[in-house]
Amino acid sequence: MKNKHNLVGLSRTELATEMAELGEKPFRVKQLWHWIYHRGQTDFAQMTTLAKDFRARLTETHVVVRPIISREQTSEDRTRKWLIRFDDGQKAETVFIPEEDRGAVCISSQVGCTLTCTFCHTGTQKLVRNLTAPEIVGQFMVARDSYGEWPTPKDGGRMISNIVMMGMGEPLFNYDNVATALKIIMDHEGIALSKRRITLSTSGVVPEMARCGEELGVNLAVSLHAVTDELRDVLVPINRKHPLKQLMAACRAYPGANNARRITYEYLMLKGINDSPADARALAKLVKGMPAKFNLIPFNAWPGASYECSGSNVIRRFAAILNDAGYSAPIRSPRGRDIMAACGQLKSASERERRPRAAAECHAK
Ligand code: SAH
Ligand code: SF4
């Protein structure tokens, strides 16, 4: 088992190469792809459209496996979180956030993060490593297995209908693996999730943004959180490298960003830090002339966090100012807080112990 090569997460070209090495014709790739990504089949013996001897040979050399679920928790609000263990023992978290008849999987791109945003639990965990394409696709497949969503239902009939690249890590610092994984997920003959249903969130890795829009065409979310460089330098330290002016220029240039596909700006509500009416007005000014929408995220506390969440009236007033300026600015209701599955709470056991910061409580609901 150890030496057998996993077929999950290989791009079409890589799969074609593997099959060519086994002396198989290109149409086999199409058939295999269908079994793996449309049917969710993991047992070669059940892949009945493949010739028997080919199935037998595949069993000798290859496997179709998911990463291992180390722990699964389901929140009182039905949010589900998996701690996933990869082949080398490293772990990352994946979350499913169900709505009425649909839902989004929040996928991790790295174990830990190189960045150290001061409000983020993942940011207290040093980068251990990038996740590979198979590990990224594997997280999605684990979620689909968990809800028994095979074969791939038609668009519109799916429980797992969306992906947000908002788990652990900065996806644009692991662009190639993320891109390979998303292309597999978007492929029409397999999972076939539309790019319109995928959102990638970045803290502002300016040099990779254009490529993401051109090559993947997915929705972009930008973790803004502050309207001045002075504050953003502290909250989102990558701002020191790519300050607001550069970031906003990259947003203006983001391919495909138009009225139908606005960039989402995520804005954390931190009590007394970035939540004044003046901040809200400055925020509207910052995106002026651009198709934009906001997501106001009540700060989710984690053990040792040194921030508090803004009060609900403060958040509502902030939203109203953005609405008056013509922008949609929903207040995101936190999900899965009881199992530490909410935005910014993810962290895996592959951590190094850190000194605790002062405890924080969030009062917004
Ligand atoms: N690294 C990427 C994607 C992962 S973070 C990024 O930073 O965009 C996903 C979202 O959760 C980001 O908008 C991040 O700013 C937000 N977040 C981080 N910590 C949070 C916390 N404690 N409470 C609420 N949201 C948080
Ligand atoms: Fe990394 Fe995003 Fe957390 Fe910042 S907010 S530390 S970029 S995961």
Short mmCIF file of C-alpha atoms and ligand atoms in Angstrom, two decimals:
data_model
loop_
_atom_site.label_atom_id
_atom_site.label_comp_id
_atom_site.label_asym_id
_atom_site.label_seq_id
_atom_site.Cartn_x
_atom_site.Cartn_y
_atom_site.Cartn_z
CA MET A 1 0.00 0.00 0.00
CA LYS A 2 2.75 2.42 0.99
CA ASN A 3 4.48 2.30 -2.38
CA LYS A 4 1.37 2.47 -4.48
CA HIS A 5 0.76 5.80 -6.13
CA ASN A 6 -2.43 7.69 -5.29
CA LEU A 7 -4.33 8.79 -8.39
CA VAL A 8 -6.34 11.46 -6.54
CA GLY A 9 -5.00 14.94 -7.15
CA LEU A 10 -3.08 14.22 -10.34
CA SER A 11 -3.84 16.73 -13.07
CA ARG A 12 -5.23 15.30 -16.31
CA THR A 13 -1.78 15.54 -17.89
CA GLU A 14 -0.15 13.76 -14.95
CA LEU A 15 -2.79 11.05 -15.01
CA ALA A 16 -2.24 10.62 -18.75
CA THR A 17 1.49 10.21 -18.17
CA GLU A 18 0.93 7.59 -15.46
CA MET A 19 -1.41 5.65 -17.70
CA ALA A 20 0.94 5.91 -20.67
CA GLU A 21 3.63 4.40 -18.46
CA LEU A 22 1.30 1.49 -17.86
CA GLY A 23 0.88 1.21 -21.63
CA GLU A 24 -2.73 2.40 -21.59
CA LYS A 25 -4.52 4.46 -24.22
CA PRO A 26 -5.58 8.07 -23.58
CA PHE A 27 -9.31 7.23 -23.42
CA ARG A 28 -8.59 5.26 -20.27
CA VAL A 29 -7.75 8.55 -18.60
CA LYS A 30 -11.22 9.85 -19.34
CA GLN A 31 -12.81 6.72 -17.94
CA LEU A 32 -10.71 6.74 -14.80
CA TRP A 33 -11.37 10.44 -14.27
CA HIS A 34 -15.08 9.75 -14.40
CA TRP A 35 -14.82 6.98 -11.81
CA ILE A 36 -12.63 8.95 -9.45
CA TYR A 37 -14.25 12.37 -9.61
CA HIS A 38 -17.78 11.81 -10.83
CA ARG A 39 -18.57 8.53 -9.10
CA GLY A 40 -16.24 8.90 -6.14
CA GLN A 41 -15.21 5.28 -6.54
CA THR A 42 -12.12 4.17 -4.61
CA ASP A 43 -12.14 0.48 -5.48
CA PHE A 44 -10.68 -0.38 -8.88
CA ALA A 45 -12.61 -3.65 -8.89
CA GLN A 46 -15.86 -1.67 -9.02
CA MET A 47 -14.76 0.44 -12.00
CA THR A 48 -16.68 -1.80 -14.33
CA THR A 49 -16.14 0.06 -17.58
CA LEU A 50 -12.43 -0.65 -17.35
CA ALA A 51 -11.05 -3.89 -18.76
CA LYS A 52 -10.58 -6.53 -16.07
CA ASP A 53 -6.87 -6.98 -16.64
CA PHE A 54 -6.34 -3.22 -16.51
CA ARG A 55 -8.18 -3.08 -13.18
CA ALA A 56 -6.02 -5.90 -11.88
CA ARG A 57 -2.86 -4.15 -12.95
CA LEU A 58 -3.97 -0.85 -11.45
CA THR A 59 -4.58 -2.60 -8.13
CA GLU A 60 -0.95 -3.69 -8.13
CA THR A 61 0.49 -0.23 -8.71
CA HIS A 62 -2.01 2.46 -7.71
CA VAL A 63 -4.63 3.42 -5.17
CA VAL A 64 -7.46 5.94 -4.97
CA VAL A 65 -7.42 7.20 -1.40
CA ARG A 66 -8.41 10.18 0.72
CA PRO A 67 -6.36 11.60 3.54
CA ILE A 68 -7.26 10.13 6.93
CA ILE A 69 -9.82 11.77 9.20
CA SER A 70 -8.13 12.11 12.54
CA ARG A 71 -11.15 13.69 14.25
CA GLU A 72 -14.62 14.79 13.19
CA GLN A 73 -16.78 17.21 15.16
CA THR A 74 -20.24 18.54 14.41
CA SER A 75 -21.35 21.82 15.93
CA GLU A 76 -24.74 22.51 17.48
CA ASP A 77 -25.38 24.66 14.37
CA ARG A 78 -24.47 21.62 12.17
CA THR A 79 -21.12 23.04 11.05
CA ARG A 80 -18.77 20.10 10.68
CA LYS A 81 -15.03 20.14 11.12
CA TRP A 82 -12.49 17.49 10.22
CA LEU A 83 -8.97 17.33 11.49
CA ILE A 84 -7.24 15.67 8.59
CA ARG A 85 -4.01 13.73 8.78
CA PHE A 86 -1.81 13.49 5.74
CA ASP A 87 0.70 10.77 4.85
CA ASP A 88 3.59 12.39 6.69
CA GLY A 89 1.52 12.82 9.85
CA GLN A 90 0.95 16.57 9.41
CA LYS A 91 -2.55 17.80 10.08
CA ALA A 92 -4.86 20.53 8.85
CA GLU A 93 -8.51 21.37 9.35
CA THR A 94 -11.41 21.41 6.88
CA VAL A 95 -14.85 22.79 7.71
CA PHE A 96 -18.27 22.39 6.14
CA ILE A 97 -20.77 25.19 6.74
CA PRO A 98 -24.28 24.01 5.84
CA GLU A 99 -27.10 26.32 4.83
CA GLU A 100 -30.68 25.20 4.22
CA ASP A 101 -30.09 23.08 1.09
CA ARG A 102 -26.52 23.98 0.17
CA GLY A 103 -23.25 24.77 1.84
CA ALA A 104 -19.61 25.69 1.52
CA VAL A 105 -16.52 23.67 2.34
CA CYS A 106 -13.73 25.75 3.78
CA ILE A 107 -10.47 24.25 2.62
CA SER A 108 -6.95 24.69 3.98
CA SER A 109 -4.04 25.40 1.68
CA GLN A 110 -1.14 25.15 4.13
CA VAL A 111 -0.30 23.56 7.47
CA GLY A 112 0.15 26.72 9.52
CA CYS A 113 0.88 30.04 7.81
CA THR A 114 3.98 32.11 7.10
CA LEU A 115 2.03 35.23 7.90
CA THR A 116 1.27 36.36 11.41
CA CYS A 117 -1.94 38.35 11.29
CA THR A 118 -2.44 39.29 14.90
CA PHE A 119 -6.14 38.37 15.09
CA CYS A 120 -5.79 34.90 13.55
CA HIS A 121 -5.30 31.64 15.39
CA THR A 122 -3.65 30.00 12.39
CA GLY A 123 -1.18 32.90 12.40
CA THR A 124 0.20 31.70 15.73
CA GLN A 125 1.20 28.46 14.09
CA LYS A 126 4.39 28.61 12.07
CA LEU A 127 4.24 27.40 8.51
CA VAL A 128 4.94 23.70 8.60
CA ARG A 129 4.50 23.14 4.88
CA ASN A 130 2.38 23.74 1.81
CA LEU A 131 -0.35 21.24 1.13
CA THR A 132 -0.03 19.32 -2.12
CA ALA A 133 -2.72 19.27 -4.83
CA PRO A 134 -3.81 15.75 -3.78
CA GLU A 135 -4.16 16.93 -0.20
CA ILE A 136 -6.25 19.93 -1.23
CA VAL A 137 -8.54 17.89 -3.50
CA GLY A 138 -8.58 15.19 -0.80
CA GLN A 139 -10.13 17.62 1.71
CA PHE A 140 -13.00 18.28 -0.66
CA MET A 141 -13.51 14.57 -1.25
CA VAL A 142 -13.54 13.87 2.48
CA ALA A 143 -16.41 16.33 2.81
CA ARG A 144 -18.27 14.72 -0.10
CA ASP A 145 -17.76 11.26 1.42
CA SER A 146 -19.08 12.50 4.72
CA TYR A 147 -22.36 13.57 3.13
CA GLY A 148 -22.45 10.63 0.71
CA GLU A 149 -22.58 13.05 -2.19
CA TRP A 150 -21.55 10.66 -4.99
CA PRO A 151 -22.00 10.49 -7.89
CA THR A 152 -21.66 14.21 -8.45
CA PRO A 153 -25.18 15.69 -8.43
CA LYS A 154 -26.14 18.32 -10.98
CA ASP A 155 -25.34 21.91 -10.18
CA GLY A 156 -28.23 23.25 -8.11
CA GLY A 157 -28.86 19.91 -6.40
CA ARG A 158 -25.76 19.78 -4.29
CA MET A 159 -25.44 19.96 -0.54
CA ILE A 160 -21.75 20.74 -0.93
CA SER A 161 -22.28 23.51 -3.43
CA ASN A 162 -19.43 25.94 -2.82
CA ILE A 163 -15.78 26.09 -1.89
CA VAL A 164 -14.06 28.80 0.04
CA MET A 165 -10.28 28.73 0.16
CA MET A 166 -10.39 30.27 3.61
CA GLY A 167 -9.03 27.57 5.84
CA MET A 168 -5.54 27.44 7.23
CA GLY A 169 -2.82 29.21 5.29
CA GLU A 170 -2.44 31.75 2.52
CA PRO A 171 -3.57 30.13 -0.74
CA LEU A 172 -1.63 32.52 -2.97
CA PHE A 173 1.61 31.49 -1.26
CA ASN A 174 0.89 27.98 -2.49
CA TYR A 175 -0.47 29.03 -5.85
CA ASP A 176 0.63 26.11 -8.04
CA ASN A 177 -0.83 23.39 -5.84
CA VAL A 178 -4.00 25.36 -5.21
CA ALA A 179 -4.38 25.97 -8.96
CA THR A 180 -3.89 22.30 -9.85
CA ALA A 181 -6.40 21.27 -7.20
CA LEU A 182 -9.02 23.81 -8.24
CA LYS A 183 -8.66 22.89 -11.91
CA ILE A 184 -9.35 19.26 -11.00
CA ILE A 185 -12.39 20.32 -8.99
CA MET A 186 -13.68 22.57 -11.80
CA ASP A 187 -13.15 19.95 -14.55
CA HIS A 188 -16.46 19.39 -16.33
CA GLU A 189 -16.15 15.62 -16.47
CA GLY A 190 -15.65 15.15 -12.76
CA ILE A 191 -16.64 17.17 -9.73
CA ALA A 192 -17.55 19.98 -12.12
CA LEU A 193 -17.89 22.73 -9.56
CA SER A 194 -18.28 26.03 -11.34
CA LYS A 195 -15.69 28.77 -10.84
CA ARG A 196 -18.57 30.98 -9.80
CA ARG A 197 -18.99 28.77 -6.75
CA ILE A 198 -15.38 28.99 -5.66
CA THR A 199 -13.95 31.87 -3.66
CA LEU A 200 -10.30 32.27 -2.87
CA SER A 201 -9.41 34.50 0.03
CA THR A 202 -6.09 36.30 0.18
CA SER A 203 -4.47 38.51 2.75
CA GLY A 204 -3.08 40.51 -0.18
CA VAL A 205 -0.37 38.62 -2.06
CA VAL A 206 -0.39 41.24 -4.80
CA PRO A 207 1.99 39.56 -7.31
CA GLU A 208 -0.19 36.43 -7.59
CA MET A 209 -3.59 38.06 -7.83
CA ALA A 210 -3.73 38.66 -11.57
CA ARG A 211 -2.69 35.08 -12.33
CA CYS A 212 -5.42 33.78 -10.07
CA GLY A 213 -8.03 35.77 -11.99
CA GLU A 214 -6.68 34.92 -15.44
CA GLU A 215 -5.94 31.23 -14.99
CA LEU A 216 -8.63 30.18 -12.54
CA GLY A 217 -11.29 32.87 -12.85
CA VAL A 218 -12.55 32.16 -9.34
CA ASN A 219 -14.11 34.78 -7.09
CA LEU A 220 -11.65 36.74 -5.07
CA ALA A 221 -12.02 37.78 -1.46
CA VAL A 222 -9.50 40.17 0.02
CA SER A 223 -8.90 40.30 3.76
CA LEU A 224 -8.77 44.05 4.15
CA HIS A 225 -9.50 44.71 7.85
CA ALA A 226 -8.03 48.22 7.91
CA VAL A 227 -8.22 51.41 5.87
CA THR A 228 -4.80 52.84 6.68
CA ASP A 229 -1.36 51.36 6.13
CA GLU A 230 -0.51 52.26 9.68
CA LEU A 231 -3.13 49.92 11.11
CA ARG A 232 -2.99 47.30 8.37
CA ASP A 233 0.79 47.00 8.87
CA VAL A 234 -0.01 45.77 12.37
CA LEU A 235 -3.07 43.63 11.72
CA VAL A 236 -2.05 42.06 8.41
CA PRO A 237 1.76 42.28 8.32
CA ILE A 238 2.01 41.42 4.61
CA ASN A 239 0.82 45.00 4.16
CA ARG A 240 4.37 46.18 4.90
CA LYS A 241 5.43 44.42 1.70
CA HIS A 242 2.36 45.20 -0.39
CA PRO A 243 0.72 48.32 1.01
CA LEU A 244 -2.88 49.35 0.43
CA LYS A 245 -2.18 51.39 -2.67
CA GLN A 246 -0.66 48.39 -4.44
CA LEU A 247 -3.36 46.07 -3.13
CA MET A 248 -6.20 48.27 -4.32
CA ALA A 249 -4.56 48.67 -7.73
CA ALA A 250 -4.35 44.88 -8.03
CA CYS A 251 -8.03 44.66 -7.08
CA ARG A 252 -8.95 47.22 -9.72
CA ALA A 253 -7.06 45.15 -12.27
CA TYR A 254 -8.45 41.79 -11.15
CA PRO A 255 -9.55 40.00 -14.31
CA GLY A 256 -13.26 39.52 -14.56
CA ALA A 257 -14.07 41.85 -11.70
CA ASN A 258 -17.17 43.62 -12.88
CA ASN A 259 -20.64 44.25 -11.57
CA ALA A 260 -21.61 40.64 -11.93
CA ARG A 261 -18.46 39.44 -10.20
CA ARG A 262 -17.47 41.87 -7.54
CA ILE A 263 -14.49 41.38 -5.30
CA THR A 264 -15.50 40.70 -1.73
CA TYR A 265 -13.67 42.67 0.93
CA GLU A 266 -13.54 40.93 4.27
CA TYR A 267 -13.49 43.26 7.18
CA LEU A 268 -13.05 42.02 10.70
CA MET A 269 -14.87 43.94 13.40
CA LEU A 270 -12.39 44.61 16.18
CA LYS A 271 -13.62 46.59 19.13
CA GLY A 272 -12.08 50.05 19.33
CA ILE A 273 -9.52 49.20 16.65
CA ASN A 274 -11.11 49.51 13.21
CA ASP A 275 -14.84 49.87 13.84
CA SER A 276 -15.58 53.62 13.95
CA PRO A 277 -17.99 55.40 11.59
CA ALA A 278 -14.96 57.24 10.18
CA ASP A 279 -13.40 53.85 9.34
CA ALA A 280 -16.60 52.84 7.55
CA ARG A 281 -16.62 56.04 5.51
CA ALA A 282 -12.95 55.63 4.65
CA LEU A 283 -13.64 52.06 3.59
CA ALA A 284 -16.33 53.12 1.15
CA LYS A 285 -13.93 55.73 -0.21
CA LEU A 286 -11.15 53.18 -0.62
CA VAL A 287 -13.17 51.05 -3.05
CA LYS A 288 -14.92 53.94 -4.74
CA GLY A 289 -15.55 53.34 -8.43
CA MET A 290 -14.96 49.60 -8.12
CA PRO A 291 -17.59 46.87 -8.12
CA ALA A 292 -17.26 45.70 -4.53
CA LYS A 293 -19.10 44.08 -1.68
CA PHE A 294 -18.16 43.67 1.93
CA ASN A 295 -18.36 40.88 4.42
CA LEU A 296 -18.32 42.18 7.95
CA ILE A 297 -16.88 39.43 10.12
CA PRO A 298 -17.45 39.56 13.86
CA PHE A 299 -14.13 38.69 15.44
CA ASN A 300 -14.02 35.10 16.65
CA ALA A 301 -12.10 34.65 19.85
CA TRP A 302 -9.60 31.89 20.44
CA PRO A 303 -7.56 31.01 23.53
CA GLY A 304 -5.00 33.76 24.04
CA ALA A 305 -6.36 36.25 21.48
CA SER A 306 -5.80 39.87 22.39
CA TYR A 307 -8.78 41.44 20.61
CA GLU A 308 -12.44 41.78 21.37
CA CYS A 309 -15.31 41.76 18.94
CA SER A 310 -17.16 45.03 18.29
CA GLY A 311 -20.59 45.32 19.86
CA SER A 312 -23.56 44.43 17.68
CA ASN A 313 -24.82 48.02 17.51
CA VAL A 314 -21.42 49.22 16.40
CA ILE A 315 -21.34 46.57 13.68
CA ARG A 316 -24.85 47.46 12.51
CA ARG A 317 -23.96 51.15 12.32
CA PHE A 318 -20.81 50.29 10.36
CA ALA A 319 -22.87 48.20 7.92
CA ALA A 320 -25.43 50.99 7.52
CA ILE A 321 -22.76 53.48 6.47
CA LEU A 322 -21.52 51.08 3.79
CA ASN A 323 -25.10 50.37 2.66
CA ASP A 324 -25.79 54.11 2.40
CA ALA A 325 -22.71 54.42 0.21
CA GLY A 326 -24.27 51.83 -2.10
CA TYR A 327 -22.46 48.67 -1.02
CA SER A 328 -23.79 45.37 0.14
CA ALA A 329 -22.27 44.65 3.57
CA PRO A 330 -23.81 41.63 5.26
CA ILE A 331 -22.73 40.82 8.78
CA ARG A 332 -21.51 37.28 8.68
CA SER A 333 -23.04 35.18 11.40
CA PRO A 334 -20.33 33.14 13.06
CA ARG A 335 -20.66 29.40 12.53
CA GLY A 336 -19.22 26.52 14.46
CA ARG A 337 -17.72 28.57 17.26
CA ASP A 338 -18.48 25.83 19.80
CA ILE A 339 -16.11 23.48 18.00
CA MET A 340 -13.56 26.20 17.11
CA ALA A 341 -14.49 25.94 13.45
CA ALA A 342 -15.29 29.61 12.81
CA CYS A 343 -13.16 31.97 10.68
CA GLY A 344 -9.72 32.42 12.10
CA GLN A 345 -10.06 29.73 14.77
CA LEU A 346 -8.46 26.90 12.85
CA LYS A 347 -5.23 25.49 14.04
CA SER A 348 -3.90 21.96 13.89
CA ALA A 349 -2.00 19.82 16.35
CA SER A 350 1.14 20.35 14.29
CA GLU A 351 1.64 23.44 16.37
CA ARG A 352 4.45 24.75 18.47
CA GLU A 353 3.47 25.92 21.90
CA ARG A 354 3.21 29.68 22.22
CA ARG A 355 2.76 32.02 25.15
CA PRO A 356 -0.92 32.79 25.66
CA ARG A 357 -2.13 36.32 24.96
CA ALA A 358 -4.81 38.01 27.03
CA ALA A 359 -8.17 36.28 26.75
CA ALA A 360 -10.85 37.92 24.63
CA GLU A 361 -14.60 37.58 24.55
CA CYS A 362 -16.84 38.34 21.63
CA HIS A 363 -20.17 39.95 22.34
CA ALA A 364 -21.58 40.29 18.85
CA LYS A 365 -24.13 37.74 17.82
N1 SAH B 1 -5.01 33.48 4.47
C1 SAH B 1 -6.17 33.86 3.80
C2 SAH B 1 -7.30 32.86 3.91
C3 SAH B 1 -7.55 32.25 5.28
S1 SAH B 1 -8.20 33.26 6.54
C4 SAH B 1 -6.63 35.24 4.25
O1 SAH B 1 -6.08 35.73 5.22
O2 SAH B 1 -7.48 35.81 3.58
C5 SAH B 1 -9.92 33.39 6.17
C6 SAH B 1 -10.58 34.66 6.73
O3 SAH B 1 -10.74 34.57 8.17
C7 SAH B 1 -9.77 35.91 6.48
O4 SAH B 1 -10.57 36.96 6.02
C8 SAH B 1 -9.23 36.22 7.86
O5 SAH B 1 -8.89 37.54 7.93
C9 SAH B 1 -10.39 35.82 8.72
N2 SAH B 1 -10.03 35.66 10.14
C10 SAH B 1 -8.82 35.37 10.65
N3 SAH B 1 -8.87 35.35 12.00
C11 SAH B 1 -10.15 35.63 12.35
C12 SAH B 1 -10.84 35.71 13.60
N4 SAH B 1 -10.22 35.49 14.74
N5 SAH B 1 -12.16 36.00 13.58
C13 SAH B 1 -12.81 36.18 12.40
N6 SAH B 1 -12.21 36.09 11.20
C14 SAH B 1 -10.89 35.82 11.16
FE1 SF4 B 2 -2.46 33.45 7.50
FE2 SF4 B 2 -4.86 34.36 6.61
FE3 SF4 B 2 -4.47 33.81 9.22
FE4 SF4 B 2 -3.27 35.93 8.09
S1 SF4 B 2 -5.48 35.61 8.34
S2 SF4 B 2 -2.30 34.45 9.50
S3 SF4 B 2 -2.82 35.15 6.06
S4 SF4 B 2 -4.40 32.34 7.55
#
